[in-house]
Structure formats: C-alpha cells, structure tokens
JSON list of C-alpha atoms in Angstrom, two decimals:
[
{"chain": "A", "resi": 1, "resn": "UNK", "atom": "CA", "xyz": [-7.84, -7.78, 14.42]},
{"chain": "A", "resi": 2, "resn": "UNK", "atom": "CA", "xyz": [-6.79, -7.60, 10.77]},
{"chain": "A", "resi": 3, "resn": "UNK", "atom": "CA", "xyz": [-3.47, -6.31, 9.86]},
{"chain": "A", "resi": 4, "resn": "UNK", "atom": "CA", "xyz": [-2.63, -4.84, 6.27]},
{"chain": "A", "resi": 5, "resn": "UNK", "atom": "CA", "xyz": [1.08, -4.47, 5.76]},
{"chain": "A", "resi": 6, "resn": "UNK", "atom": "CA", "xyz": [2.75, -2.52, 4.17]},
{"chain": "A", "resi": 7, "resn": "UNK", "atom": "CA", "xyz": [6.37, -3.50, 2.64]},
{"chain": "A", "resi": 8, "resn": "UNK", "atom": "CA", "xyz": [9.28, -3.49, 0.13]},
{"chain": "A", "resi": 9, "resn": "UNK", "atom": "CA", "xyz": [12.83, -3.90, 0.99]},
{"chain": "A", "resi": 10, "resn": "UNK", "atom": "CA", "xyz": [13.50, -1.12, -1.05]},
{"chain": "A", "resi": 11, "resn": "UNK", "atom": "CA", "xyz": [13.26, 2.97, 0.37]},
{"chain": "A", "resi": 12, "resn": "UNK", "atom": "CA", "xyz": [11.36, 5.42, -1.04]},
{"chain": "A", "resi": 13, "resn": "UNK", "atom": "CA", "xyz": [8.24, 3.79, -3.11]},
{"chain": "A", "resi": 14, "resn": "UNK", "atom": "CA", "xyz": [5.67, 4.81, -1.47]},
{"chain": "A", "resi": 15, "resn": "UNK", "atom": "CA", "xyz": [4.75, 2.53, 1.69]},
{"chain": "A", "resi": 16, "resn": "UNK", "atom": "CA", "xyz": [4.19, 5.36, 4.07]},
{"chain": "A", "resi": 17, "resn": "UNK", "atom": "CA", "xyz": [2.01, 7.54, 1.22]},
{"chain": "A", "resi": 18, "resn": "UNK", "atom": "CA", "xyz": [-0.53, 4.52, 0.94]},
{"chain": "A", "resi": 19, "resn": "UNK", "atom": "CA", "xyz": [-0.22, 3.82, 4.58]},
{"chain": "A", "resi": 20, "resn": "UNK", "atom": "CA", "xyz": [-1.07, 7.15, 5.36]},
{"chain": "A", "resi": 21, "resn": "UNK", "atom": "CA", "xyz": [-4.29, 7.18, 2.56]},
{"chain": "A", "resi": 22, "resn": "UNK", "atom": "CA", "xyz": [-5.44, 4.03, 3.82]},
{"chain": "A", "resi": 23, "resn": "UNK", "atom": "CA", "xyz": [-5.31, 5.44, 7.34]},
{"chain": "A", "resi": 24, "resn": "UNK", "atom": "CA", "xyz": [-7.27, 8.57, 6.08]},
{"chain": "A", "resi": 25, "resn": "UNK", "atom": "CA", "xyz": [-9.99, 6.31, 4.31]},
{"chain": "A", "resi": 26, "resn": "UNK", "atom": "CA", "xyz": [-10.67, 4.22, 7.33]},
{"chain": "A", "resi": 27, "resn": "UNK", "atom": "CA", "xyz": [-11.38, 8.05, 9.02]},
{"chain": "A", "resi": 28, "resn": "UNK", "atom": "CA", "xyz": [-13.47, 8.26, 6.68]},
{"chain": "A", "resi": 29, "resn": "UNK", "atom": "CA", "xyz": [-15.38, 4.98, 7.06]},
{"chain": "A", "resi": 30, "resn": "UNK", "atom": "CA", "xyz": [-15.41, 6.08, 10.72]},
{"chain": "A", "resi": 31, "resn": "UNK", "atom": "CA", "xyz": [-13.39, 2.09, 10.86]},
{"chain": "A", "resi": 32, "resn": "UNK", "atom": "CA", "xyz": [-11.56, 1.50, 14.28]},
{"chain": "A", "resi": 33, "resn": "UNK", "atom": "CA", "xyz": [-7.29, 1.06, 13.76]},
{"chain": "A", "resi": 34, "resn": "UNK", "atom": "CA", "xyz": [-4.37, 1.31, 14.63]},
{"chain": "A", "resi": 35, "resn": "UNK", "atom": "CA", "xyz": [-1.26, 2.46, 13.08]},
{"chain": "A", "resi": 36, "resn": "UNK", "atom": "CA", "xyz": [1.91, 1.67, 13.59]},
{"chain": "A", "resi": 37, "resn": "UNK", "atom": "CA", "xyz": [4.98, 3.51, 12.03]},
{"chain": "A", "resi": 38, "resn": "UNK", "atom": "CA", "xyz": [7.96, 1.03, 12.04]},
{"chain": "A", "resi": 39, "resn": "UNK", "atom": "CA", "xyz": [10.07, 3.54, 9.66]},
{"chain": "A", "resi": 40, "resn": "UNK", "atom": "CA", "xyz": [12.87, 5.50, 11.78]},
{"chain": "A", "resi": 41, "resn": "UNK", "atom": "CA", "xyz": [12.62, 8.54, 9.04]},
{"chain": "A", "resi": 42, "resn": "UNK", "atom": "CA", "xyz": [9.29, 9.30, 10.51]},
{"chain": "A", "resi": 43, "resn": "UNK", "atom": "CA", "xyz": [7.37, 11.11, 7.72]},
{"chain": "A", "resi": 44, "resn": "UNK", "atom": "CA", "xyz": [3.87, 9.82, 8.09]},
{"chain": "A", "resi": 45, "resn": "UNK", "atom": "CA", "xyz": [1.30, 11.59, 8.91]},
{"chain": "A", "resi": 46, "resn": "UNK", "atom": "CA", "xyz": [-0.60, 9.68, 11.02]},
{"chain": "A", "resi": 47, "resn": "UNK", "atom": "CA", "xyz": [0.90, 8.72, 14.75]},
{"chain": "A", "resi": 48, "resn": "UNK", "atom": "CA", "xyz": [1.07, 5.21, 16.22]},
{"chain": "A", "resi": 49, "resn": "UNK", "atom": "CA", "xyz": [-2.49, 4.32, 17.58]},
{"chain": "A", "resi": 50, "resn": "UNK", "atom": "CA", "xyz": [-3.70, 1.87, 20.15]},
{"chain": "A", "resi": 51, "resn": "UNK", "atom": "CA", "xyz": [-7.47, 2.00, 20.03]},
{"chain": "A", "resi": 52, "resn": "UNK", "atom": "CA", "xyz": [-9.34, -1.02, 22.10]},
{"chain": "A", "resi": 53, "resn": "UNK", "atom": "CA", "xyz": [-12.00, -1.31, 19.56]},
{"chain": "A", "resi": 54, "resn": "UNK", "atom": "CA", "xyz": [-9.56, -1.17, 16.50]},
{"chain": "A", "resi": 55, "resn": "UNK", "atom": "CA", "xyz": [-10.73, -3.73, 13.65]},
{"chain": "A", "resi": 56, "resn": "UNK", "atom": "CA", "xyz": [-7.56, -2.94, 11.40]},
{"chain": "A", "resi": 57, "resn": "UNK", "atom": "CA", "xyz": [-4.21, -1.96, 11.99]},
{"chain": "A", "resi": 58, "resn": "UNK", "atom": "CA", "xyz": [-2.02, 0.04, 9.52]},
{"chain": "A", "resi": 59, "resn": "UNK", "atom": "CA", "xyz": [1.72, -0.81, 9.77]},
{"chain": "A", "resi": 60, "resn": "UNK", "atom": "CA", "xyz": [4.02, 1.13, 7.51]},
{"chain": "A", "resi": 61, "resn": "UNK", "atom": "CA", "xyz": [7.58, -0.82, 7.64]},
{"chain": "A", "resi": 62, "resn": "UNK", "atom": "CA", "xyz": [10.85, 0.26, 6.75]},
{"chain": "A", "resi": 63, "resn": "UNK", "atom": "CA", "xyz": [12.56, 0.27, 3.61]},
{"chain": "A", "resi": 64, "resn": "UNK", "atom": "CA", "xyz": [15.14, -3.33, 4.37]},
{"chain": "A", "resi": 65, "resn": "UNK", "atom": "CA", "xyz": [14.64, -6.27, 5.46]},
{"chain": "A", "resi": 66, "resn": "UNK", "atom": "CA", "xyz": [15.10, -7.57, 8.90]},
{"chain": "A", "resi": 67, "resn": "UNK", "atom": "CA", "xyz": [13.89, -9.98, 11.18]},
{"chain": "A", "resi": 68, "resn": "UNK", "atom": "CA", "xyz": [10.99, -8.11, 12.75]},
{"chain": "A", "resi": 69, "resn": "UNK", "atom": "CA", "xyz": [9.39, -7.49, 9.00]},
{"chain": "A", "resi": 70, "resn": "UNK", "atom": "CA", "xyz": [9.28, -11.39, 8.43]},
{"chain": "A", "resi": 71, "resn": "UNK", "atom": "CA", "xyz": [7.90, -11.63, 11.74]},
{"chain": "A", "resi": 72, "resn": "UNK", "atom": "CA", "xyz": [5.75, -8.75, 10.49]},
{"chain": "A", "resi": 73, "resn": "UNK", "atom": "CA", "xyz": [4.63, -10.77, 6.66]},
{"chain": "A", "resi": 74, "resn": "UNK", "atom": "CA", "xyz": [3.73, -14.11, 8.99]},
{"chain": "A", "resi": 75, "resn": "UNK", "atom": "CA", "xyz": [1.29, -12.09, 11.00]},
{"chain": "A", "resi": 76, "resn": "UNK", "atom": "CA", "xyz": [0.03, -10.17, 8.04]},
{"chain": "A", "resi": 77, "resn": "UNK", "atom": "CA", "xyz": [-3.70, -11.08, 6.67]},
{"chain": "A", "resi": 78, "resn": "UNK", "atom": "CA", "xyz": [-3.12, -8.48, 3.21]},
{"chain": "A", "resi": 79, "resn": "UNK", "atom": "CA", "xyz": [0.10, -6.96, 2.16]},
{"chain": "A", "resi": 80, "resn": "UNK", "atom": "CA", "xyz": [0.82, -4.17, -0.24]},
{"chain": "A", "resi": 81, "resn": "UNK", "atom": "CA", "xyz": [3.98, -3.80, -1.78]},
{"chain": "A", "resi": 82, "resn": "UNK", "atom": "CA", "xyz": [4.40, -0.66, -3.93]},
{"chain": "A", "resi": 83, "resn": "UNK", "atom": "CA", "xyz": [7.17, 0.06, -5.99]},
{"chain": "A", "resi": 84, "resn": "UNK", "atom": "CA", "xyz": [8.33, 2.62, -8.43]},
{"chain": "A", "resi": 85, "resn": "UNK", "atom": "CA", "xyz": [9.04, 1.43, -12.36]},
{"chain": "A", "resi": 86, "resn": "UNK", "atom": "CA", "xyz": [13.02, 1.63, -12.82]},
{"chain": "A", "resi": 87, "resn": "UNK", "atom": "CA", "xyz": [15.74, -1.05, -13.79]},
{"chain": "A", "resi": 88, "resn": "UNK", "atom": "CA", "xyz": [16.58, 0.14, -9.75]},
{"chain": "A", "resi": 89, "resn": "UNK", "atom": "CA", "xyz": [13.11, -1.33, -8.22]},
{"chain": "A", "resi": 90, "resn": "UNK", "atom": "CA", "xyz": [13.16, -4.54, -10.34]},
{"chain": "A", "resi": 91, "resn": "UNK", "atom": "CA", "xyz": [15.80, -6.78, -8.53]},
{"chain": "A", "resi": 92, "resn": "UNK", "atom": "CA", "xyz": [14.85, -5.46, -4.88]},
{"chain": "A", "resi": 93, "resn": "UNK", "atom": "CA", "xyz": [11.26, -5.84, -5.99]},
{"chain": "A", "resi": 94, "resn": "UNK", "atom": "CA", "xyz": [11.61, -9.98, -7.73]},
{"chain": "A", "resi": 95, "resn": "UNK", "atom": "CA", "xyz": [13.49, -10.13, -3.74]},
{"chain": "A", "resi": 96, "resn": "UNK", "atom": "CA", "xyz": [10.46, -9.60, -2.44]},
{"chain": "A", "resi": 97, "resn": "UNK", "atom": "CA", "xyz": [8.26, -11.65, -4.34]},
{"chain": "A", "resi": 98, "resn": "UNK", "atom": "CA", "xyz": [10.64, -14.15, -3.78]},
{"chain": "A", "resi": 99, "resn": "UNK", "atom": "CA", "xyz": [10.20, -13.60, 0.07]},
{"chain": "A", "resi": 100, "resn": "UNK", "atom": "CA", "xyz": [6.25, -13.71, -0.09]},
{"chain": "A", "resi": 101, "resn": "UNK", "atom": "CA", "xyz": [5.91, -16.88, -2.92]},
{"chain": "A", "resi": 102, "resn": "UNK", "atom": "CA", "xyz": [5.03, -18.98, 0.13]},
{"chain": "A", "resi": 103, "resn": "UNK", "atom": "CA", "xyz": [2.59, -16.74, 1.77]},
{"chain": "A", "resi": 104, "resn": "UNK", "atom": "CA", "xyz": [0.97, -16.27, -1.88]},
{"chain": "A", "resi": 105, "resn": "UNK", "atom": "CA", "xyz": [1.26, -19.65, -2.36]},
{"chain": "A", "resi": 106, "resn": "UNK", "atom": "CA", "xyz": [-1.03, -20.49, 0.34]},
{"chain": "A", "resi": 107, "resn": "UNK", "atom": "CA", "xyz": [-3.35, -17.90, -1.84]},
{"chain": "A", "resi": 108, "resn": "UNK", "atom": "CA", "xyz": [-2.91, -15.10, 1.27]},
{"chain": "A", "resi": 109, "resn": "UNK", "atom": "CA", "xyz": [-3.95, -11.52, -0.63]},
{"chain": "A", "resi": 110, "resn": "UNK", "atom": "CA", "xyz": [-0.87, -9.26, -2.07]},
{"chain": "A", "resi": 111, "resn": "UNK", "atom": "CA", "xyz": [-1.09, -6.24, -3.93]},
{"chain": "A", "resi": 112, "resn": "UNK", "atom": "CA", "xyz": [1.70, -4.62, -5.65]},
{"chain": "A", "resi": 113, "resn": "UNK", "atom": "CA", "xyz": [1.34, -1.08, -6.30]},
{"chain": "A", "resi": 114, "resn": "UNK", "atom": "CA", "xyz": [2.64, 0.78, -9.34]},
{"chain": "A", "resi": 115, "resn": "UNK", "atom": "CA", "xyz": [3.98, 4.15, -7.72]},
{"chain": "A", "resi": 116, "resn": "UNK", "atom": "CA", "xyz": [4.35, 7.35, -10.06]},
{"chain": "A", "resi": 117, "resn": "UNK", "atom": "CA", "xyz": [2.69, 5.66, -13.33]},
{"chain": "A", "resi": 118, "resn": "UNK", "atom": "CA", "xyz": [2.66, 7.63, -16.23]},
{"chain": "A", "resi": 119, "resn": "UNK", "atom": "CA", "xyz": [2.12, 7.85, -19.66]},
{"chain": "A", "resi": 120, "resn": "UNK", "atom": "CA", "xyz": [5.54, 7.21, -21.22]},
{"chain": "A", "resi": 121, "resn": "UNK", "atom": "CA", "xyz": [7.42, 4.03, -22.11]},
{"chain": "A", "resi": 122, "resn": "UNK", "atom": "CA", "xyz": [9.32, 3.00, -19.29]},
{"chain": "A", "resi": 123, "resn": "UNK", "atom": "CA", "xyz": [5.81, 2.27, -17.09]},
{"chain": "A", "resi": 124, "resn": "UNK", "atom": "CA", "xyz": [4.16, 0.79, -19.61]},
{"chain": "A", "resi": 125, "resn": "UNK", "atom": "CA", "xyz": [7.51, -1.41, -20.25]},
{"chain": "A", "resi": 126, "resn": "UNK", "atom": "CA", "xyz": [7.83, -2.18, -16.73]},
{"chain": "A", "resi": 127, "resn": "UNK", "atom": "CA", "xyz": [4.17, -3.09, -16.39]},
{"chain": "A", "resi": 128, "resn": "UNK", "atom": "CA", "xyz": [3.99, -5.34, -19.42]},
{"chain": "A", "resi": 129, "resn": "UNK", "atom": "CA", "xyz": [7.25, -6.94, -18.11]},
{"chain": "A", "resi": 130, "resn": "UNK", "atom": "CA", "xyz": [5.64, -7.85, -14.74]},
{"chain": "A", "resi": 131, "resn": "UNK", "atom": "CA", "xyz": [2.49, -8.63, -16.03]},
{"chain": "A", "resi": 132, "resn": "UNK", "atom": "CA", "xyz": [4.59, -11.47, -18.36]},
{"chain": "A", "resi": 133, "resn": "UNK", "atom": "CA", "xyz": [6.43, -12.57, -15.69]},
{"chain": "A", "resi": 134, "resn": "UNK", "atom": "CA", "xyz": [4.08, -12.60, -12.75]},
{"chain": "A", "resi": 135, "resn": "UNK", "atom": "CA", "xyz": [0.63, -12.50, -14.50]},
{"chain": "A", "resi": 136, "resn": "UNK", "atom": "CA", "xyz": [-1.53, -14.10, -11.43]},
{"chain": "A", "resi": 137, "resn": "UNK", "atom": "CA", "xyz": [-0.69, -11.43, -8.80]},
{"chain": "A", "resi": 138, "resn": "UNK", "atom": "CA", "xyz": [-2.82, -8.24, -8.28]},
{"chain": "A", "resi": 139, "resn": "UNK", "atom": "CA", "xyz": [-1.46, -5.11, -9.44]},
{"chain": "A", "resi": 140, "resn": "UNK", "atom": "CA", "xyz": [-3.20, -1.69, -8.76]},
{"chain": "A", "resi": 141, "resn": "UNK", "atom": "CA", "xyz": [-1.21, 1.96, -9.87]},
{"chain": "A", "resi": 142, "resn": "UNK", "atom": "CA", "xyz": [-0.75, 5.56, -8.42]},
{"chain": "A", "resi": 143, "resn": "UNK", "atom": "CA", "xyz": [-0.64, 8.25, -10.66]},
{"chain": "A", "resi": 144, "resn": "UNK", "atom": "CA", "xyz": [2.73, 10.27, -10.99]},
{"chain": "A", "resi": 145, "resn": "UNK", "atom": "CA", "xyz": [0.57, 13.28, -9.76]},
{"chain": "A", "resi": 146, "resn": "UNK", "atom": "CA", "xyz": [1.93, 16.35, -7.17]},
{"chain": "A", "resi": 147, "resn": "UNK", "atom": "CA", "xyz": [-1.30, 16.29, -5.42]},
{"chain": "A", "resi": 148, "resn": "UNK", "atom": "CA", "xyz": [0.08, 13.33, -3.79]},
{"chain": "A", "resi": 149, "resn": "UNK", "atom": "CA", "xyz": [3.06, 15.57, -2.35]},
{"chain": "A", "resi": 150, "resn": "UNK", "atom": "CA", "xyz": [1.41, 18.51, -1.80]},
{"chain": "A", "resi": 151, "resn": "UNK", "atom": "CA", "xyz": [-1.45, 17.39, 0.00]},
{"chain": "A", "resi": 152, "resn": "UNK", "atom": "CA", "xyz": [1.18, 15.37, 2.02]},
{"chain": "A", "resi": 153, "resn": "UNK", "atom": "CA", "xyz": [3.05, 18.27, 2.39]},
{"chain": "A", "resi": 154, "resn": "UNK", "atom": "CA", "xyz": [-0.33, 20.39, 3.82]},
{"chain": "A", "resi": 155, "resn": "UNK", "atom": "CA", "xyz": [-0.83, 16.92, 6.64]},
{"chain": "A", "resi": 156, "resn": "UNK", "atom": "CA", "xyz": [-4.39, 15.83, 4.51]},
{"chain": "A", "resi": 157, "resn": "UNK", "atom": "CA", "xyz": [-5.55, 12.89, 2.37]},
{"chain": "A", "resi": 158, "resn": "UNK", "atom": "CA", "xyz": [-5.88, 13.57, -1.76]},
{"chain": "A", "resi": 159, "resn": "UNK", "atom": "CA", "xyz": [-9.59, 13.41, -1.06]},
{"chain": "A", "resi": 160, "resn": "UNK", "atom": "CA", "xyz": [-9.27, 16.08, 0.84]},
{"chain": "A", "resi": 161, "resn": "UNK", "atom": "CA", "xyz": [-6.75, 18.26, -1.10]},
{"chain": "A", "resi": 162, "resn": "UNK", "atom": "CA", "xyz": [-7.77, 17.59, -4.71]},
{"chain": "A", "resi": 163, "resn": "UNK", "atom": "CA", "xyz": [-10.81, 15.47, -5.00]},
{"chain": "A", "resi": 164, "resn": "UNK", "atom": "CA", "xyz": [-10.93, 15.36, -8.40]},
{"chain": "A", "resi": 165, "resn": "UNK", "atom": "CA", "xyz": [-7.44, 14.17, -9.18]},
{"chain": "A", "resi": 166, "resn": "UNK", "atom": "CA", "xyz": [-7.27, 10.50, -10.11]},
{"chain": "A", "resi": 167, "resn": "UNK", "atom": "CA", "xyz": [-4.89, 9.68, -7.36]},
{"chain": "A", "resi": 168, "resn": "UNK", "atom": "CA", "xyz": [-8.20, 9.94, -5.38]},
{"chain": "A", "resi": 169, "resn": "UNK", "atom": "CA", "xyz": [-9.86, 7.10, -7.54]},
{"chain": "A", "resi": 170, "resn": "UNK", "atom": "CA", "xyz": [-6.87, 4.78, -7.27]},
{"chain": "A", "resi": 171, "resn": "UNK", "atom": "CA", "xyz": [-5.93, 4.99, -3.86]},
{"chain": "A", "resi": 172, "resn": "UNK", "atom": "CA", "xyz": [-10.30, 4.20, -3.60]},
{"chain": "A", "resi": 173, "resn": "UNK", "atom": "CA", "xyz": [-9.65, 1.18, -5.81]},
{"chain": "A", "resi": 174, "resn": "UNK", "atom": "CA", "xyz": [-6.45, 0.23, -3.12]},
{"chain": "A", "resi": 175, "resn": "UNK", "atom": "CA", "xyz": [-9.03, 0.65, 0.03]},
{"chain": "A", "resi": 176, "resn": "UNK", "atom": "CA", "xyz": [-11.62, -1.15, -1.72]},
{"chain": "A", "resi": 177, "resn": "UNK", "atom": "CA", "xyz": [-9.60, -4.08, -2.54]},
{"chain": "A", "resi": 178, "resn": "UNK", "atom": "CA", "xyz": [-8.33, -4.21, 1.62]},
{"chain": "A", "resi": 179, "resn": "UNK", "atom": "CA", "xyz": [-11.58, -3.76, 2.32]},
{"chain": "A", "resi": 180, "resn": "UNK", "atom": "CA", "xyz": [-12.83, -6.73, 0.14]},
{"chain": "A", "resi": 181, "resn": "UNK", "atom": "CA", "xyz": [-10.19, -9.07, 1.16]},
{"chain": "A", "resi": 182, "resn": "UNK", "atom": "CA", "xyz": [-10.28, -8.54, 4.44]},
{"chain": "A", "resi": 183, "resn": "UNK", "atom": "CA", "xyz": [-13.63, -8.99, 4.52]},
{"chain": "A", "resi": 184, "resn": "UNK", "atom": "CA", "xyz": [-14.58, -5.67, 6.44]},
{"chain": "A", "resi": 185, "resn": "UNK", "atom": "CA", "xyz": [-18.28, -4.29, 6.08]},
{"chain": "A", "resi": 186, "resn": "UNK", "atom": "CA", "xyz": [-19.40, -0.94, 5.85]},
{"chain": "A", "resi": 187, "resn": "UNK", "atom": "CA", "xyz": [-18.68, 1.17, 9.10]},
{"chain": "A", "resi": 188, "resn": "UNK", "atom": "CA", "xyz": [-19.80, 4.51, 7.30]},
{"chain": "A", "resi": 189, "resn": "UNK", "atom": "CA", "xyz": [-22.47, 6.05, 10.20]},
{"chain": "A", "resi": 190, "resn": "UNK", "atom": "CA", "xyz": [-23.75, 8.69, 7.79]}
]
C-alpha cells in the first residue's frame, strides 16, 4: 500500500483541505484508501478508513512535530507539505525542509504546496524567494479562493461545489502528480 503524507510543523496551511480533496478525487477514481486523521482538532471531512483492498492511504498529520510524524515521513512513499506565503511560514517551513533533505536526497517525491496564492506581491515574493533558494523541489499552488471554505463548510469537494473555479484545476494538477509518482493507474470504472 502507498501512503501520501501529508505534513508541516506549522498549524493551519492547509494539510487537512488537500487531504480531504485528495480523498474526494480517489472517490472519484473509484481508487481503494484509507484515511487516517492524526490531527486532534478534527475538521476533516472524511473519517478514518480501513478498507482491505485499499491501494492508498491518506494521512492528514498534525500541525508539530513529534515522534510519531518522523515515524510517519520514514514510512511515507510521497509527501505534501503546503504552506501559506508569510515571513510566519518561512522559518517553520526551511524546518521542514531541513527535516526531509535526506528523504529528498535519496530523490523520494515532495511537493510543497502554495496555500491561498494570489495576485499581489507578497506571493509572488515568497515564491520567487523559494524558487531561488530551493529551485529543484516541486512546487504546485492553491488559489486564495472561498470556494475552498465554503464547499468545506457544505461537507463536498470543489469539484463538486464550484466546478469551474480554478481551485478545481489545481487541486487536479496535486492528484495527478500523486497519482504519477506513485505510480497508480487508472481505476475510473466509467
């Protein structure tokens, strides 16, 4: 079984929104997981699973870092680290690149994920700045967009709340890129 993880030492960036929207997509492929919620606040949407025939599992982590999320990055075949753009994210965010350098090192897939992009300077700052500093690790951005929140707020994916908003095209590109690292084929039954 594969296992994407999702992580960042840091609260409130996103994890459980893109664990959630992954966990939505593979309904959608009709793909076999599990999910497992290892954040106390428990707002995700989804439930812990434990399906026999799961080919995936899900695992939204808490916002710190403890023992049982190193354990959690060793057993990991893709992580995603999302973060928001502020001067707050940086230092708790170069922490955990810091952490992973060996596991990306060994050229194991990471994606960091650029939470509430927008137009204006600070993103684009921020995003140059990593790029400059880190310019060999995958980067992939959500739109600063209420759809996100709302359709969280209504217990459904983007896709199904606003299907034209471009959160619904980047949180595709995410999938995509677990799907193509982890090597999984086409499940869809249609």
């Amino acid at each position: 079984m594969k296992t994407v993880l999702i992580a960042n030492q840091k609260g409130g960036v996103g994890k459980t929104l893109i664990a959630d929207e992954l966990c939505f997509s593979l309904e959608r492929d009709k793909i076999p997981f599990n999910f497992y919620d290892l954040d106390n606040q428990g707002s995700a949407i989804h439930e812990t699973t434990e399906d026999p025939d799961a080919v995936i599992q899900v695992v939204d982590t808490a916002g710190e870092l403890t023992v049982r999320l190193t354990g959690w990055i060793e057993e990991a075949d893709f992580i995603i680290v999302p973060t928001m753009m502020s001067n707050r994210d940086l230092a708790p965010l170069e922490r955990m690149i810091g952490i992973l350098q060996p596991w990306i090192d060994k050229g194991k897939p990471v994606l960091f994920v650029f939470n509430r992009w927008d137009r204006f300077n600070v993103t684009k700052e921020f995003i140059s700045y990593f790029n400059k500093c880190y310019p060999d690790l995958k980067t992939a951005i959500l739109s600063n967009t209420t759809a996100f929140n709302q359709a969280g707020a209504a217990g459904i994916s983007i896709h199904e709340f606003q299907p034209s908003n471009i959160g619904c095209k980047q949180i595709e590109h995410i999938y995509s890129t677990v799907k193509y690292e982890l090597n999984l084929k086409d499940w869809r039954l249609s």
